GROMACS .gro file of C-alpha atoms in nm:
model
  361
    1MET     CA    1  -0.023  -1.488  -1.654
    2ASP     CA    2   0.292  -1.301  -1.551
    3LYS     CA    3   0.268  -0.926  -1.507
    4LYS     CA    4   0.573  -0.706  -1.481
    5ARG     CA    5   0.584  -0.500  -1.161
    6ILE     CA    6   0.727  -0.151  -1.201
    7LEU     CA    7   0.885  -0.158  -0.856
    8ALA     CA    8   1.109  -0.452  -0.950
    9GLU     CA    9   1.373  -0.216  -1.088
   10LYS     CA   10   1.354   0.005  -0.780
   11ILE     CA   11   1.417  -0.297  -0.555
   12LYS     CA   12   1.721  -0.393  -0.764
   13LEU     CA   13   1.860  -0.040  -0.738
   14TYR     CA   14   1.805  -0.029  -0.362
   15LEU     CA   15   1.986  -0.362  -0.325
   16GLN     CA   16   2.289  -0.191  -0.476
   17MET     CA   17   2.270   0.080  -0.209
   18PHE     CA   18   2.162  -0.093   0.114
   19PRO     CA   19   2.239  -0.418   0.299
   20ALA     CA   20   1.869  -0.504   0.302
   21VAL     CA   21   1.541  -0.408   0.136
   22ALA     CA   22   1.196  -0.450   0.291
   23VAL     CA   23   0.888  -0.481   0.071
   24ILE     CA   24   0.572  -0.411   0.270
   25GLY     CA   25   0.209  -0.397   0.169
   26PRO     CA   26  -0.132  -0.561   0.207
   27ARG     CA   27  -0.180  -0.934   0.193
   28GLN     CA   28  -0.214  -1.088  -0.153
   29CYS     CA   29  -0.077  -0.786  -0.341
   30GLY     CA   30   0.207  -0.988  -0.495
   31LYS     CA   31   0.501  -0.932  -0.257
   32SER     CA   32   0.623  -1.293  -0.253
   33THR     CA   33   0.598  -1.328  -0.630
   34LEU     CA   34   0.780  -1.001  -0.686
   35VAL     CA   35   1.078  -1.059  -0.457
   36GLN     CA   36   1.132  -1.410  -0.589
   37ALA     CA   37   1.125  -1.272  -0.943
   38VAL     CA   38   1.378  -1.003  -0.848
   39ALA     CA   39   1.613  -1.253  -0.680
   40PRO     CA   40   1.529  -1.597  -0.823
   41ASP     CA   41   1.852  -1.760  -0.705
   42TRP     CA   42   1.827  -1.646  -0.343
   43LYS     CA   43   1.727  -1.877  -0.057
   44TYR     CA   44   1.360  -1.823   0.025
   45TYR     CA   45   1.197  -1.867   0.367
   46ASP     CA   46   0.834  -1.801   0.454
   47LEU     CA   47   0.770  -1.744   0.826
   48GLU     CA   48   0.405  -1.843   0.783
   49ARG     CA   49   0.527  -2.194   0.704
   50PRO     CA   50   0.581  -2.380   1.034
   51ASP     CA   51   0.906  -2.546   0.923
   52ASP     CA   52   1.065  -2.218   0.813
   53TYR     CA   53   0.946  -2.040   1.127
   54GLN     CA   54   1.092  -2.311   1.350
   55LEU     CA   55   1.420  -2.312   1.159
   56ILE     CA   56   1.478  -1.938   1.204
   57SER     CA   57   1.309  -1.863   1.537
   58SER     CA   58   1.468  -2.152   1.729
   59ASP     CA   59   1.823  -2.028   1.664
   60PRO     CA   60   1.833  -1.702   1.462
   61LEU     CA   61   2.204  -1.644   1.527
   62GLY     CA   62   2.285  -1.993   1.409
   63PHE     CA   63   2.066  -1.947   1.103
   64PHE     CA   64   2.243  -1.626   0.997
   65SER     CA   65   2.584  -1.776   1.064
   66ARG     CA   66   2.499  -2.025   0.789
   67GLN     CA   67   2.299  -1.789   0.566
   68ARG     CA   68   2.494  -1.464   0.559
   69ASP     CA   69   2.354  -1.317   0.238
   70LYS     CA   70   2.120  -1.370  -0.058
   71VAL     CA   71   1.830  -1.455   0.172
   72ILE     CA   72   1.460  -1.370   0.132
   73ILE     CA   73   1.248  -1.384   0.448
   74ASP     CA   74   0.877  -1.358   0.374
   75GLU     CA   75   0.622  -1.235   0.631
   76ALA     CA   76   0.901  -1.119   0.863
   77GLN     CA   77   0.655  -0.969   1.111
   78GLN     CA   78   0.577  -1.319   1.236
   79PHE     CA   79   0.908  -1.317   1.429
   80PRO     CA   80   0.963  -0.963   1.567
   81GLU     CA   81   1.296  -1.056   1.731
   82LEU     CA   82   1.434  -1.108   1.382
   83PHE     CA   83   1.498  -0.736   1.329
   84GLN     CA   84   1.733  -0.694   1.624
   85VAL     CA   85   1.926  -1.007   1.528
   86LEU     CA   86   1.951  -0.893   1.167
   87ARG     CA   87   2.090  -0.560   1.280
   88GLY     CA   88   2.384  -0.736   1.443
   89VAL     CA   89   2.441  -0.953   1.136
   90ILE     CA   90   2.446  -0.650   0.906
   91ASP     CA   91   2.675  -0.453   1.137
   92GLN     CA   92   2.937  -0.729   1.122
   93ASP     CA   93   2.996  -0.626   0.760
   94ARG     CA   94   2.838  -0.283   0.735
   95LYS     CA   95   2.972  -0.200   0.389
   96ALA     CA   96   2.824  -0.506   0.218
   97VAL     CA   97   2.505  -0.435   0.023
   98GLY     CA   98   2.233  -0.648  -0.133
   99ARG     CA   99   2.227  -0.919   0.133
  100PHE     CA  100   1.868  -0.958   0.251
  101ILE     CA  101   1.511  -0.901   0.133
  102LEU     CA  102   1.230  -0.897   0.387
  103THR     CA  103   0.858  -0.878   0.319
  104GLY     CA  104   0.584  -0.788   0.561
  105SER     CA  105   0.209  -0.755   0.564
  106SER     CA  106  -0.005  -0.544   0.792
  107SER     CA  107   0.167  -0.530   1.125
  108PRO     CA  108   0.289  -0.275   1.380
  109GLU     CA  109   0.578  -0.513   1.452
  110ILE     CA  110   0.738  -0.477   1.112
  111VAL     CA  111   0.703  -0.098   1.109
  112LYS     CA  112   0.861  -0.079   1.454
  113GLY     CA  113   1.133  -0.326   1.364
  114LEU     CA  114   1.228  -0.145   1.045
  115SER     CA  115   1.226   0.202   1.198
  116GLU     CA  116   1.400   0.118   1.525
  117SER     CA  117   1.627  -0.184   1.480
  118LEU     CA  118   1.721  -0.147   1.113
  119ALA     CA  119   1.719   0.229   1.057
  120GLY     CA  120   1.989   0.325   0.808
  121ARG     CA  121   2.051  -0.038   0.717
  122ILE     CA  122   1.740  -0.111   0.515
  123ALA     CA  123   1.537   0.059   0.243
  124THR     CA  124   1.161   0.018   0.261
  125ILE     CA  125   0.938  -0.006  -0.046
  126GLU     CA  126   0.560  -0.020  -0.030
  127LEU     CA  127   0.397  -0.252  -0.284
  128TRP     CA  128   0.032  -0.223  -0.373
  129PRO     CA  129  -0.207  -0.427  -0.587
  130PHE     CA  130  -0.158  -0.383  -0.962
  131LYS     CA  131  -0.132  -0.027  -1.082
  132MET     CA  132  -0.345   0.018  -1.394
  133VAL     CA  133  -0.048   0.034  -1.632
  134GLU     CA  134   0.092  -0.287  -1.481
  135PHE     CA  135  -0.226  -0.482  -1.544
  136CYS     CA  136  -0.241  -0.341  -1.898
  137ASP     CA  137   0.125  -0.438  -1.957
  138GLN     CA  138   0.237  -0.078  -2.003
  139PRO     CA  139   0.543   0.102  -1.862
  140LEU     CA  140   0.519   0.379  -1.605
  141PRO     CA  141   0.404   0.694  -1.787
  142ALA     CA  142   0.674   0.954  -1.845
  143ILE     CA  143   0.469   1.223  -1.673
  144TYR     CA  144   0.603   1.140  -1.326
  145ASP     CA  145   0.969   1.191  -1.412
  146LEU     CA  146   0.876   1.498  -1.616
  147LEU     CA  147   0.691   1.654  -1.321
  148ILE     CA  148   0.983   1.585  -1.089
  149ASN     CA  149   1.224   1.742  -1.338
  150ARG     CA  150   1.213   2.117  -1.283
  151SER     CA  151   1.325   2.191  -1.638
  152THR     CA  152   1.023   2.019  -1.795
  153THR     CA  153   0.832   2.239  -2.040
  154LEU     CA  154   0.456   2.268  -2.086
  155THR     CA  155   0.497   2.140  -2.442
  156GLN     CA  156   0.652   1.816  -2.316
  157LEU     CA  157   0.357   1.759  -2.084
  158THR     CA  158   0.089   1.835  -2.344
  159GLU     CA  159   0.249   1.596  -2.594
  160LEU     CA  160   0.206   1.296  -2.362
  161ARG     CA  161  -0.030   1.022  -2.478
  162THR     CA  162  -0.162   0.696  -2.331
  163SER     CA  163  -0.231   0.363  -2.500
  164ILE     CA  164  -0.476   0.252  -2.230
  165SER     CA  165  -0.836   0.255  -2.350
  166VAL     CA  166  -1.130   0.405  -2.163
  167SER     CA  167  -1.283   0.058  -2.123
  168GLN     CA  168  -0.959  -0.072  -1.966
  169MET     CA  169  -0.956   0.221  -1.726
  170TYR     CA  170  -1.318   0.164  -1.623
  171GLU     CA  171  -1.255  -0.208  -1.572
  172HIS     CA  172  -0.959  -0.140  -1.344
  173TRP     CA  173  -1.158   0.118  -1.150
  174LEU     CA  174  -1.446  -0.127  -1.103
  175LEU     CA  175  -1.247  -0.438  -1.009
  176GLY     CA  176  -0.935  -0.298  -0.845
  177GLY     CA  177  -0.586  -0.439  -0.875
  178TYR     CA  178  -0.547  -0.742  -0.650
  179PRO     CA  179  -0.364  -0.992  -0.874
  180GLU     CA  180  -0.546  -1.319  -0.811
  181PRO     CA  181  -0.909  -1.202  -0.853
  182ARG     CA  182  -0.819  -0.989  -1.154
  183ILE     CA  183  -0.639  -1.269  -1.336
  184LYS     CA  184  -0.858  -1.565  -1.239
  185GLY     CA  185  -1.173  -1.353  -1.254
  186LYS     CA  186  -1.132  -1.324  -1.630
  187GLU     CA  187  -1.200  -1.698  -1.657
  188ASN     CA  188  -1.475  -1.713  -1.393
  189SER     CA  189  -1.675  -1.396  -1.321
  190ALA     CA  190  -1.798  -1.530  -0.985
  191PHE     CA  191  -1.443  -1.576  -0.858
  192HIS     CA  192  -1.385  -1.205  -0.791
  193GLY     CA  193  -1.667  -1.173  -0.538
  194ILE     CA  194  -1.588  -1.504  -0.368
  195TRP     CA  195  -1.221  -1.404  -0.338
  196MET     CA  196  -1.311  -1.068  -0.183
  197ASP     CA  197  -1.531  -1.238   0.079
  198GLU     CA  198  -1.247  -1.473   0.170
  199TYR     CA  199  -0.995  -1.190   0.172
  200PHE     CA  200  -1.189  -0.994   0.433
  201ALA     CA  201  -1.244  -1.303   0.647
  202ASP     CA  202  -0.870  -1.374   0.630
  203TYR     CA  203  -0.787  -1.009   0.707
  204ILE     CA  204  -1.001  -1.015   1.021
  205ARG     CA  205  -0.873  -1.354   1.135
  206ARG     CA  206  -0.501  -1.333   1.056
  207ASP     CA  207  -0.435  -0.963   1.102
  208ILE     CA  208  -0.695  -0.801   1.323
  209GLN     CA  209  -0.760  -1.081   1.573
  210ARG     CA  210  -0.390  -1.165   1.601
  211LEU     CA  211  -0.251  -0.812   1.619
  212PHE     CA  212  -0.536  -0.645   1.806
  213PRO     CA  213  -0.694  -0.923   2.015
  214ARG     CA  214  -0.897  -0.684   2.232
  215ILE     CA  215  -1.085  -0.533   1.939
  216ASN     CA  216  -1.452  -0.619   1.897
  217THR     CA  217  -1.435  -0.772   1.550
  218HIS     CA  218  -1.812  -0.743   1.500
  219ASN     CA  219  -1.798  -0.367   1.554
  220PHE     CA  220  -1.486  -0.343   1.340
  221ARG     CA  221  -1.663  -0.517   1.050
  222LEU     CA  222  -1.958  -0.278   1.083
  223PHE     CA  223  -1.717   0.014   1.089
  224ILE     CA  224  -1.554  -0.097   0.763
  225GLN     CA  225  -1.895  -0.138   0.601
  226SER     CA  226  -2.005   0.208   0.716
  227LEU     CA  227  -1.680   0.360   0.599
  228SER     CA  228  -1.761   0.255   0.243
  229PHE     CA  229  -2.007   0.547   0.232
  230CYS     CA  230  -1.740   0.791   0.354
  231SER     CA  231  -1.463   0.695   0.114
  232GLY     CA  232  -1.319   0.990  -0.074
  233LYS     CA  233  -1.459   1.244   0.169
  234ILE     CA  234  -1.356   1.453   0.468
  235ILE     CA  235  -1.370   1.223   0.770
  236ASN     CA  236  -1.546   1.377   1.067
  237GLN     CA  237  -1.454   1.126   1.334
  238SER     CA  238  -1.700   1.266   1.590
  239SER     CA  239  -1.996   1.236   1.352
  240LEU     CA  240  -1.890   0.887   1.249
  241ALA     CA  241  -1.860   0.784   1.613
  242ARG     CA  242  -2.209   0.912   1.696
  243ALA     CA  243  -2.362   0.736   1.396
  244LEU     CA  244  -2.206   0.403   1.496
  245GLU     CA  245  -2.255   0.456   1.870
  246ILE     CA  246  -1.887   0.415   1.947
  247THR     CA  247  -1.641   0.658   2.104
  248SER     CA  248  -1.430   0.903   1.907
  249VAL     CA  249  -1.124   0.728   2.050
  250THR     CA  250  -1.244   0.397   1.903
  251THR     CA  251  -1.316   0.563   1.570
  252LYS     CA  252  -0.963   0.700   1.552
  253GLU     CA  253  -0.820   0.363   1.655
  254TYR     CA  254  -1.015   0.183   1.380
  255LEU     CA  255  -0.907   0.436   1.116
  256ASP     CA  256  -0.544   0.408   1.225
  257ILE     CA  257  -0.561   0.028   1.204
  258LEU     CA  258  -0.709   0.040   0.853
  259HIS     CA  259  -0.446   0.291   0.743
  260ASN     CA  260  -0.157   0.097   0.896
  261THR     CA  261  -0.277  -0.230   0.745
  262PHE     CA  262  -0.283  -0.076   0.395
  263ILE     CA  263  -0.660  -0.092   0.347
  264TRP     CA  264  -0.732   0.279   0.393
  265ARG     CA  265  -0.534   0.590   0.303
  266ASP     CA  266  -0.545   0.911   0.505
  267LEU     CA  267  -0.472   1.237   0.326
  268ARG     CA  268  -0.390   1.527   0.554
  269SER     CA  269  -0.481   1.887   0.487
  270PHE     CA  270  -0.199   2.074   0.314
  271GLU     CA  271  -0.049   2.310   0.570
  272LYS     CA  272   0.301   2.446   0.606
  273ASN     CA  273   0.238   2.445   0.981
  274SER     CA  274   0.266   2.077   1.077
  275LEU     CA  275   0.057   2.129   1.391
  276LYS     CA  276  -0.236   2.258   1.183
  277LYS     CA  277  -0.197   1.959   0.949
  278VAL     CA  278  -0.249   1.720   1.240
  279GLN     CA  279  -0.537   1.920   1.388
  280LYS     CA  280  -0.749   1.951   1.071
  281MET     CA  281  -0.984   1.672   0.967
  282PRO     CA  282  -0.826   1.434   0.715
  283LYS     CA  283  -0.970   1.306   0.393
  284GLY     CA  284  -0.963   0.931   0.343
  285PHE     CA  285  -1.044   0.654   0.100
  286PHE     CA  286  -1.008   0.283   0.037
  287ARG     CA  287  -0.680   0.229  -0.143
  288ASP     CA  288  -0.823  -0.033  -0.376
  289GLN     CA  289  -1.154   0.056  -0.535
  290GLY     CA  290  -1.228  -0.311  -0.600
  291ILE     CA  291  -1.254  -0.353  -0.222
  292LEU     CA  292  -1.480  -0.049  -0.193
  293HIS     CA  293  -1.710  -0.166  -0.472
  294HIS     CA  294  -1.732  -0.512  -0.316
  295LEU     CA  295  -1.841  -0.353   0.012
  296LEU     CA  296  -2.100  -0.149  -0.180
  297LYS     CA  297  -2.212  -0.469  -0.361
  298LEU     CA  298  -2.126  -0.322  -0.700
  299ASP     CA  299  -1.992  -0.578  -0.949
  300ASP     CA  300  -2.124  -0.420  -1.266
  301LEU     CA  301  -2.002  -0.102  -1.437
  302ASP     CA  302  -2.351   0.015  -1.533
  303ARG     CA  303  -2.467   0.002  -1.172
  304LEU     CA  304  -2.148   0.165  -1.051
  305MET     CA  305  -2.183   0.458  -1.292
  306VAL     CA  306  -2.521   0.560  -1.147
  307HIS     CA  307  -2.434   0.492  -0.783
  308PRO     CA  308  -2.423   0.795  -0.548
  309GLU     CA  309  -2.065   0.708  -0.446
  310ALA     CA  310  -1.935   0.678  -0.804
  311GLY     CA  311  -1.786   1.028  -0.819
  312ALA     CA  312  -1.596   0.998  -0.492
  313SER     CA  313  -1.480   0.649  -0.587
  314PHE     CA  314  -1.344   0.756  -0.926
  315GLU     CA  315  -1.166   1.054  -0.772
  316SER     CA  316  -1.005   0.824  -0.513
  317PHE     CA  317  -0.904   0.582  -0.788
  318VAL     CA  318  -0.724   0.857  -0.980
  319ILE     CA  319  -0.555   0.997  -0.668
  320GLU     CA  320  -0.427   0.653  -0.565
  321GLU     CA  321  -0.295   0.588  -0.917
  322VAL     CA  322  -0.108   0.920  -0.911
  323ILE     CA  323   0.039   0.855  -0.565
  324ARG     CA  324   0.159   0.511  -0.670
  325GLY     CA  325   0.312   0.660  -0.983
  326PHE     CA  326   0.523   0.905  -0.785
  327GLN     CA  327   0.621   0.625  -0.545
  328CYS     CA  328   0.761   0.429  -0.841
  329THR     CA  329   1.024   0.697  -0.898
  330LEU     CA  330   1.350   0.730  -0.706
  331GLN     CA  331   1.257   1.074  -0.577
  332ALA     CA  332   1.262   1.083  -0.196
  333GLY     CA  333   1.084   1.322   0.039
  334ILE     CA  334   0.745   1.339  -0.134
  335GLU     CA  335   0.431   1.412   0.070
  336PHE     CA  336   0.072   1.379  -0.047
  337ASP     CA  337  -0.204   1.603   0.089
  338PHE     CA  338  -0.527   1.771  -0.017
  339TYR     CA  339  -0.633   2.133   0.018
  340ARG     CA  340  -0.968   2.280   0.110
  341THR     CA  341  -1.060   2.642   0.180
  342ARG     CA  342  -1.318   2.768   0.427
  343ASP     CA  343  -1.569   2.816   0.145
  344LYS     CA  344  -1.512   2.446   0.052
  345SER     CA  345  -1.315   2.506  -0.267
  346GLU     CA  346  -1.086   2.206  -0.297
  347ILE     CA  347  -0.773   2.076  -0.468
  348ASP     CA  348  -0.793   1.696  -0.478
  349LEU     CA  349  -0.421   1.625  -0.438
  350ILE     CA  350  -0.115   1.830  -0.347
  351VAL     CA  351   0.219   1.667  -0.428
  352ASP     CA  352   0.489   1.834  -0.219
  353GLY     CA  353   0.855   1.744  -0.273
  354PRO     CA  354   1.205   1.879  -0.334
  355PHE     CA  355   1.091   1.966  -0.687
  356GLY     CA  356   0.825   2.202  -0.552
  357ILE     CA  357   0.449   2.187  -0.503
  358ILE     CA  358   0.224   2.030  -0.768
  359PRO     CA  359  -0.154   2.078  -0.731
  360ILE     CA  360  -0.358   1.810  -0.911
  361GLU     CA  361  -0.731   1.849  -0.973
   0.00000   0.00000   0.00000
């Protein structure tokens, strides 16, 4: 079952502007499928395949002397030296655009490589599991472009309608958007839970143990499980540390790892003073509610609806959908925060961009 990804058009546009485009995101969210669909005639190399890794890593300069453009390199973080080499290749013909596509999963190496070695030479796009409209075969709702357009009228906004049913919305909230379990799970209901178990085992083994070898993986697993009861709430790192009998430093490290590996999203407090934004406690949630519900052992909508965490989960689901919607547009410079007063009045999401400030409740 092929599903159209909204970001495909954005990748094509960026390839007309930049020498290279990087598509980053969590494992199994559909990066490889997407980039090969965008550029089906390009040469494709996967650095998690031993033969491809050996071919490129043994002589990267020789490789790029033969493959100067129309090249896809999947899981680029496996060979960190690639970014510096690619910089030199791009600089030999700086005006040429649309030459390379890189993909990367959870890794500090790819973030560092993109920001340091390839700054100004590459556009980065974050891909996520299916957005609800993607799974339901619908286009991106017009509301995002309307909100970005300062001349939009209230009448235009109130006339918007959706063709997605309530039952479709609840199903996507319950199961999340990872492509394989959503598609194959329709044929075998047990597949979704089995896939999630394997996904977490793979995440710990291939990402956490490889990238952060000194981390106690047992404690990290317990931390993730405990965090399932904090999703969608203000995160008091000191209280969380005391409850788990770990240090506040370790708590912050674990949260940073989960955020940087696309499992968890931090929302900072909306402050015009950037120092205050950093100092105030963030709000956080699992980016995919299917992962959260698996951790909470919820595989049935009826049980989910009466669960104590249902309200926070649904709020997080809506916020993540809205954030992804804005990220599908070509508007740059958008920040996402939340706002809470001293008397605990709260605005769930603040969208702050060149178009102004949009509070969403």
